[in-house]
Amino acid sequence: MTERVMIVTGGSRGIGAATARLGAKAGYAVVVNYASNEAAAKAVVADIEAGGGTAIAVKGDVGVEADIVALFEAADRLGPLAALVNNAGVVDAVAPVAEMSADRLDRMFRINITGSFLCAREAVKRMSTARGGQGGAIVNLSSAAAKLGLGGARVDYAASKGAIDTFTVGLAKELAGEGIRVTAVRPGIIATDIHASGGEPDRVEEIAPSLPMRRAGTAEEVARAILWLLSDEASYSTGTIIDVSGGRSILP
Ligand code: NAP
């Protein structure tokens, strides 16, 4: 049994994979959740094991409640849960709200919002000192989009991340007396596969010159903020949302 277990939803690629790797270096046994890319998840696990750490890959769609329950049961077999990173999230193709189908909105909100709520529910059951747990920390992945709104492009995604901001503040207050801190990061444009999944494989290169720092961020730059929020260094920070956006989210 390892002492501190961390679950990273969507830990197979991008920000989640960087978080899983840094989490292992910080001493967590890491549960690398993924939706379908088993090879990518196994590569993260192999990296962690090569560095002397402990990790397992667990397939599961955070848009499906039964998968979430099974994910946490798999994590229980590693040891007591200390950290949840609600990272799994999706975007869709650029579209105006007038063209958005109910199916599109259902998928967006089910994965990005409901999935984060249900993962937090399972984490609270295990970590809350009011329920016999030892406390812990939850970090949610918001986005600069929550402030920017992304009108004409992805208002559904932006609104899902606005919900994550409110969820973070509300859950932080709910759990502040139960040994669980709840925080979030708001990344700006980060160089990962998510842009290609939304039909814009060249988005990072195209938008970089217009960003305040003239470049996108890296997954590791976001992961470092996540690891700080999870650590004891952040012991008086709850309800805190850190912008990791190279100045983007403070643009008008
Ligand atoms: P990414 O590169 O597209 O990776 C997404 C990860 O989530 C993959 O590991 C994927 O698994 C997993 N995933 C997708 N749908 C899932 C589901 N239904 N259930 C479980 N896992 C699922 O994404 P990213 O750019 O690292 O983004 C991570 C988070 O940061 C998201 O919440 C995103 O909204 C947020 N964010 C990203 C940016 C950015 O510019 N990249 C900016 C702001 C916020 P598979 O490998 O199996 O597909």
Short mmCIF file of C-alpha atoms and ligand atoms in Angstrom, two decimals:
data_model
loop_
_atom_site.label_atom_id
_atom_site.label_comp_id
_atom_site.label_asym_id
_atom_site.label_seq_id
_atom_site.Cartn_x
_atom_site.Cartn_y
_atom_site.Cartn_z
CA MET A 1 0.00 0.00 0.00
CA THR A 2 1.32 3.45 -0.92
CA GLU A 3 0.48 6.34 1.39
CA ARG A 4 -0.71 9.09 -0.95
CA VAL A 5 -2.80 8.33 -4.02
CA MET A 6 -3.57 10.89 -6.73
CA ILE A 7 -6.22 10.42 -9.41
CA VAL A 8 -5.73 12.41 -12.61
CA THR A 9 -8.73 12.19 -14.91
CA GLY A 10 -7.60 12.43 -18.52
CA GLY A 11 -4.06 11.65 -17.40
CA SER A 12 -2.95 10.02 -20.63
CA ARG A 13 -2.14 13.15 -22.64
CA GLY A 14 -1.59 16.90 -22.42
CA ILE A 15 -1.94 18.70 -19.09
CA GLY A 16 -3.12 15.53 -17.33
CA ALA A 17 -0.08 13.51 -18.43
CA ALA A 18 2.28 16.28 -17.29
CA THR A 19 0.44 16.41 -13.96
CA ALA A 20 0.67 12.63 -13.54
CA ARG A 21 4.43 12.71 -14.17
CA LEU A 22 5.06 15.60 -11.76
CA GLY A 23 2.72 14.02 -9.22
CA ALA A 24 4.78 10.84 -9.22
CA LYS A 25 7.95 12.90 -8.69
CA ALA A 26 6.22 14.54 -5.70
CA GLY A 27 5.68 11.10 -4.21
CA TYR A 28 2.10 10.27 -5.15
CA ALA A 29 1.02 6.88 -6.43
CA VAL A 30 -0.79 8.03 -9.57
CA VAL A 31 -3.98 6.73 -11.15
CA VAL A 32 -3.81 7.67 -14.83
CA ASN A 33 -7.38 7.73 -16.12
CA TYR A 34 -8.03 7.81 -19.86
CA ALA A 35 -10.99 7.56 -22.21
CA SER A 36 -9.68 5.55 -25.18
CA ASN A 37 -5.96 6.08 -25.84
CA GLU A 38 -4.58 3.09 -23.94
CA ALA A 39 -1.13 3.38 -25.52
CA ALA A 40 -0.73 6.97 -24.32
CA ALA A 41 -1.87 6.04 -20.79
CA LYS A 42 0.51 3.10 -20.68
CA ALA A 43 3.38 5.32 -21.84
CA VAL A 44 2.75 7.69 -18.91
CA VAL A 45 2.65 4.75 -16.49
CA ALA A 46 5.88 3.35 -17.97
CA ASP A 47 7.61 6.74 -17.58
CA ILE A 48 6.57 6.93 -13.95
CA GLU A 49 7.66 3.38 -13.22
CA ALA A 50 11.01 3.98 -14.96
CA GLY A 51 11.53 6.86 -12.53
CA GLY A 52 10.88 4.59 -9.56
CA GLY A 53 7.28 5.71 -9.01
CA THR A 54 3.97 3.87 -8.81
CA ALA A 55 1.17 4.31 -11.34
CA ILE A 56 -1.73 2.44 -12.88
CA ALA A 57 -3.77 3.21 -15.99
CA VAL A 58 -7.55 2.99 -15.65
CA LYS A 59 -9.87 3.33 -18.62
CA GLY A 60 -13.10 5.19 -17.94
CA ASP A 61 -15.31 7.90 -19.40
CA VAL A 62 -15.97 10.68 -16.87
CA GLY A 63 -19.24 11.23 -18.72
CA VAL A 64 -20.45 7.85 -17.39
CA GLU A 65 -21.22 7.55 -13.67
CA ALA A 66 -20.50 3.80 -13.49
CA ASP A 67 -17.04 4.39 -15.01
CA ILE A 68 -16.29 7.02 -12.36
CA VAL A 69 -17.32 4.69 -9.54
CA ALA A 70 -15.10 1.93 -11.00
CA LEU A 71 -12.20 4.39 -11.38
CA PHE A 72 -12.28 5.29 -7.69
CA GLU A 73 -12.63 1.63 -6.68
CA ALA A 74 -9.49 0.88 -8.71
CA ALA A 75 -7.71 3.73 -6.92
CA ASP A 76 -8.80 2.35 -3.53
CA ARG A 77 -6.67 -0.72 -4.23
CA LEU A 78 -3.52 1.48 -4.33
CA GLY A 79 -4.08 3.16 -0.96
CA PRO A 80 -5.90 6.10 0.61
CA LEU A 81 -6.83 8.89 -1.77
CA ALA A 82 -5.11 12.23 -1.09
CA ALA A 83 -5.59 14.17 -4.32
CA LEU A 84 -8.00 14.45 -7.24
CA VAL A 85 -7.19 16.40 -10.39
CA ASN A 86 -10.42 16.94 -12.32
CA ASN A 87 -8.62 17.39 -15.63
CA ALA A 88 -10.55 15.45 -18.30
CA GLY A 89 -12.33 17.88 -20.58
CA VAL A 90 -13.41 18.26 -24.18
CA VAL A 91 -13.99 20.97 -26.75
CA ASP A 92 -16.12 20.86 -29.87
CA ALA A 93 -15.91 22.45 -33.30
CA VAL A 94 -16.25 26.22 -33.65
CA ALA A 95 -19.95 27.13 -33.93
CA PRO A 96 -22.34 29.91 -32.97
CA VAL A 97 -24.85 29.12 -30.23
CA ALA A 98 -27.62 29.26 -32.87
CA GLU A 99 -26.14 26.13 -34.45
CA MET A 100 -25.54 24.07 -31.28
CA SER A 101 -27.51 20.84 -30.96
CA ALA A 102 -28.84 19.47 -27.68
CA ASP A 103 -26.56 16.43 -28.17
CA ARG A 104 -23.51 18.68 -28.41
CA LEU A 105 -24.49 20.56 -25.25
CA ASP A 106 -25.31 17.34 -23.37
CA ARG A 107 -21.87 15.89 -24.15
CA MET A 108 -20.03 19.10 -23.28
CA PHE A 109 -21.74 19.60 -19.95
CA ARG A 110 -21.82 15.90 -19.03
CA ILE A 111 -18.05 15.47 -19.44
CA ASN A 112 -16.81 18.90 -18.37
CA ILE A 113 -19.27 19.67 -15.56
CA THR A 114 -21.14 16.58 -14.36
CA GLY A 115 -17.99 14.46 -14.61
CA SER A 116 -16.13 16.88 -12.35
CA PHE A 117 -19.00 16.91 -9.83
CA LEU A 118 -19.24 13.11 -9.71
CA CYS A 119 -15.47 12.64 -9.39
CA ALA A 120 -15.46 15.18 -6.57
CA ARG A 121 -18.36 13.32 -4.93
CA GLU A 122 -16.37 10.10 -4.92
CA ALA A 123 -13.26 11.88 -3.65
CA VAL A 124 -15.15 13.59 -0.81
CA LYS A 125 -16.60 10.26 0.34
CA ARG A 126 -13.05 9.00 0.80
CA MET A 127 -11.14 12.10 1.95
CA SER A 128 -13.54 14.06 4.17
CA THR A 129 -12.53 14.08 7.84
CA ALA A 130 -16.26 14.23 8.60
CA ARG A 131 -16.58 10.81 6.95
CA GLY A 132 -13.56 9.15 8.54
CA GLY A 133 -11.06 10.22 5.85
CA GLN A 134 -7.68 11.91 6.29
CA GLY A 135 -8.40 15.06 4.25
CA GLY A 136 -6.95 15.92 0.86
CA ALA A 137 -7.10 18.32 -2.05
CA ILE A 138 -9.02 18.68 -5.30
CA VAL A 139 -7.81 20.75 -8.26
CA ASN A 140 -10.26 21.48 -11.07
CA LEU A 141 -9.28 22.45 -14.61
CA SER A 142 -11.06 25.62 -15.59
CA SER A 143 -9.95 27.76 -18.55
CA ALA A 144 -9.29 31.38 -19.45
CA ALA A 145 -12.39 30.79 -21.59
CA ALA A 146 -14.48 31.09 -18.42
CA LYS A 147 -13.67 34.81 -18.39
CA LEU A 148 -13.39 35.39 -22.14
CA GLY A 149 -16.71 33.74 -23.10
CA LEU A 150 -15.47 32.72 -26.58
CA GLY A 151 -18.43 34.32 -28.34
CA GLY A 152 -18.88 33.12 -31.92
CA ALA A 153 -16.62 30.14 -31.31
CA ARG A 154 -17.21 27.95 -28.24
CA VAL A 155 -19.63 29.54 -25.78
CA ASP A 156 -20.64 26.05 -24.63
CA TYR A 157 -17.07 25.21 -23.61
CA ALA A 158 -16.53 28.62 -22.00
CA ALA A 159 -19.77 28.26 -20.02
CA SER A 160 -18.77 24.77 -18.88
CA LYS A 161 -15.58 26.27 -17.46
CA GLY A 162 -17.51 29.14 -15.87
CA ALA A 163 -19.47 26.44 -14.06
CA ILE A 164 -16.18 24.91 -12.91
CA ASP A 165 -15.12 28.25 -11.40
CA THR A 166 -18.37 28.48 -9.41
CA PHE A 167 -18.17 24.80 -8.49
CA THR A 168 -14.65 25.37 -7.15
CA VAL A 169 -15.66 28.29 -4.94
CA GLY A 170 -18.81 26.59 -3.65
CA LEU A 171 -17.26 23.21 -2.95
CA ALA A 172 -14.28 24.87 -1.27
CA LYS A 173 -16.63 26.53 1.22
CA GLU A 174 -18.61 23.32 1.68
CA LEU A 175 -15.48 21.32 2.54
CA ALA A 176 -13.28 23.86 4.31
CA GLY A 177 -14.13 22.35 7.70
CA GLU A 178 -13.65 18.77 6.46
CA GLY A 179 -9.92 18.81 5.67
CA ILE A 180 -10.34 19.15 1.91
CA ARG A 181 -9.08 22.13 -0.07
CA VAL A 182 -10.67 22.76 -3.47
CA THR A 183 -8.91 24.96 -6.02
CA ALA A 184 -8.61 25.40 -9.77
CA VAL A 185 -6.30 26.55 -12.51
CA ARG A 186 -7.40 28.60 -15.50
CA PRO A 187 -4.99 27.77 -18.35
CA GLY A 188 -4.74 29.99 -21.41
CA ILE A 189 -3.65 28.57 -24.76
CA ILE A 190 -1.59 25.47 -23.96
CA ALA A 191 0.14 23.36 -26.61
CA THR A 192 -1.73 20.05 -26.41
CA ASP A 193 -3.84 17.85 -28.70
CA ILE A 194 -7.09 19.48 -27.54
CA HIS A 195 -6.96 22.06 -30.35
CA ALA A 196 -6.79 19.37 -33.04
CA SER A 197 -9.69 17.56 -31.36
CA GLY A 198 -11.73 20.74 -31.85
CA GLY A 199 -10.88 20.83 -35.56
CA GLU A 200 -8.05 23.40 -35.26
CA PRO A 201 -4.72 21.54 -35.43
CA ASP A 202 -2.79 24.76 -36.19
CA ARG A 203 -4.48 26.90 -33.51
CA VAL A 204 -1.44 27.20 -31.27
CA GLU A 205 0.85 28.41 -34.08
CA GLU A 206 -1.80 30.75 -35.45
CA ILE A 207 -2.74 32.42 -32.18
CA ALA A 208 0.72 32.55 -30.56
CA PRO A 209 1.80 35.90 -32.11
CA SER A 210 -1.31 37.60 -30.70
CA LEU A 211 -0.80 36.31 -27.15
CA PRO A 212 0.73 38.66 -24.55
CA MET A 213 3.84 36.47 -24.24
CA ARG A 214 3.86 35.70 -27.99
CA ARG A 215 3.76 31.99 -27.23
CA ALA A 216 1.46 29.26 -25.95
CA GLY A 217 2.08 27.68 -22.58
CA THR A 218 3.28 24.14 -22.01
CA ALA A 219 1.45 21.37 -20.22
CA GLU A 220 4.26 21.33 -17.66
CA GLU A 221 3.75 25.01 -16.85
CA VAL A 222 0.13 24.24 -15.92
CA ALA A 223 1.06 21.04 -14.09
CA ARG A 224 3.48 22.96 -11.86
CA ALA A 225 0.63 25.20 -10.66
CA ILE A 226 -1.57 22.15 -10.06
CA LEU A 227 1.12 20.44 -7.99
CA TRP A 228 1.62 23.60 -5.93
CA LEU A 229 -2.11 23.85 -5.22
CA LEU A 230 -2.14 20.20 -4.12
CA SER A 231 0.90 20.62 -1.86
CA ASP A 232 1.14 21.67 1.77
CA GLU A 233 2.73 24.90 0.50
CA ALA A 234 -0.84 25.88 -0.41
CA SER A 235 -2.26 24.92 2.99
CA TYR A 236 -4.27 28.16 3.43
CA SER A 237 -5.47 28.34 -0.18
CA THR A 238 -8.96 27.08 -0.88
CA GLY A 239 -11.48 28.40 -3.37
CA THR A 240 -8.38 29.82 -5.08
CA ILE A 241 -8.29 29.94 -8.89
CA ILE A 242 -4.89 30.54 -10.48
CA ASP A 243 -4.63 31.96 -14.00
CA VAL A 244 -1.86 30.18 -15.94
CA SER A 245 -2.50 31.99 -19.17
CA GLY A 246 0.54 34.12 -19.93
CA GLY A 247 -1.66 37.19 -19.38
CA ARG A 248 -4.39 36.11 -21.81
CA SER A 249 -7.29 35.98 -19.38
CA ILE A 250 -6.71 39.56 -18.27
CA LEU A 251 -7.15 40.89 -21.81
CA PRO A 252 -10.36 42.87 -22.31
P1 NAP B 1 -6.07 16.89 -24.33
O1 NAP B 1 -4.64 17.08 -24.74
O2 NAP B 1 -7.13 16.84 -25.39
O3 NAP B 1 -6.14 15.57 -23.44
C1 NAP B 1 -7.40 15.22 -22.94
C2 NAP B 1 -7.24 14.11 -21.94
O4 NAP B 1 -8.53 13.86 -21.39
C3 NAP B 1 -6.78 12.80 -22.56
O5 NAP B 1 -6.02 12.13 -21.59
C4 NAP B 1 -8.09 12.09 -22.85
O6 NAP B 1 -7.98 10.68 -22.85
C5 NAP B 1 -8.92 12.53 -21.66
N1 NAP B 1 -10.36 12.51 -21.87
C6 NAP B 1 -11.08 13.12 -22.85
N2 NAP B 1 -12.39 12.88 -22.68
C7 NAP B 1 -12.48 12.09 -21.59
C8 NAP B 1 -13.56 11.47 -20.91
N3 NAP B 1 -14.82 11.63 -21.33
N4 NAP B 1 -13.29 10.70 -19.83
C9 NAP B 1 -12.02 10.53 -19.39
N5 NAP B 1 -10.96 11.10 -19.99
C10 NAP B 1 -11.20 11.85 -21.07
O7 NAP B 1 -6.52 18.03 -23.30
P2 NAP B 1 -5.65 19.16 -22.53
O8 NAP B 1 -5.40 20.27 -23.47
O9 NAP B 1 -4.54 18.53 -21.80
O10 NAP B 1 -6.76 19.69 -21.52
C11 NAP B 1 -6.88 19.19 -20.20
C12 NAP B 1 -7.85 20.08 -19.45
O11 NAP B 1 -7.37 21.44 -19.48
C13 NAP B 1 -9.26 20.14 -20.03
O12 NAP B 1 -10.21 20.21 -18.98
C14 NAP B 1 -9.27 21.42 -20.83
O13 NAP B 1 -10.56 21.95 -20.97
C15 NAP B 1 -8.39 22.29 -19.96
N6 NAP B 1 -7.77 23.41 -20.70
C16 NAP B 1 -6.94 23.20 -21.75
C17 NAP B 1 -6.39 24.28 -22.44
C18 NAP B 1 -5.47 24.13 -23.62
O14 NAP B 1 -5.22 25.12 -24.34
N7 NAP B 1 -4.92 22.95 -23.88
C19 NAP B 1 -6.74 25.57 -22.04
C20 NAP B 1 -7.59 25.75 -20.97
C21 NAP B 1 -8.11 24.67 -20.30
P3 NAP B 1 -7.56 9.84 -24.19
O15 NAP B 1 -6.07 9.98 -24.30
O16 NAP B 1 -7.96 8.46 -23.89
O17 NAP B 1 -8.30 10.45 -25.33
#
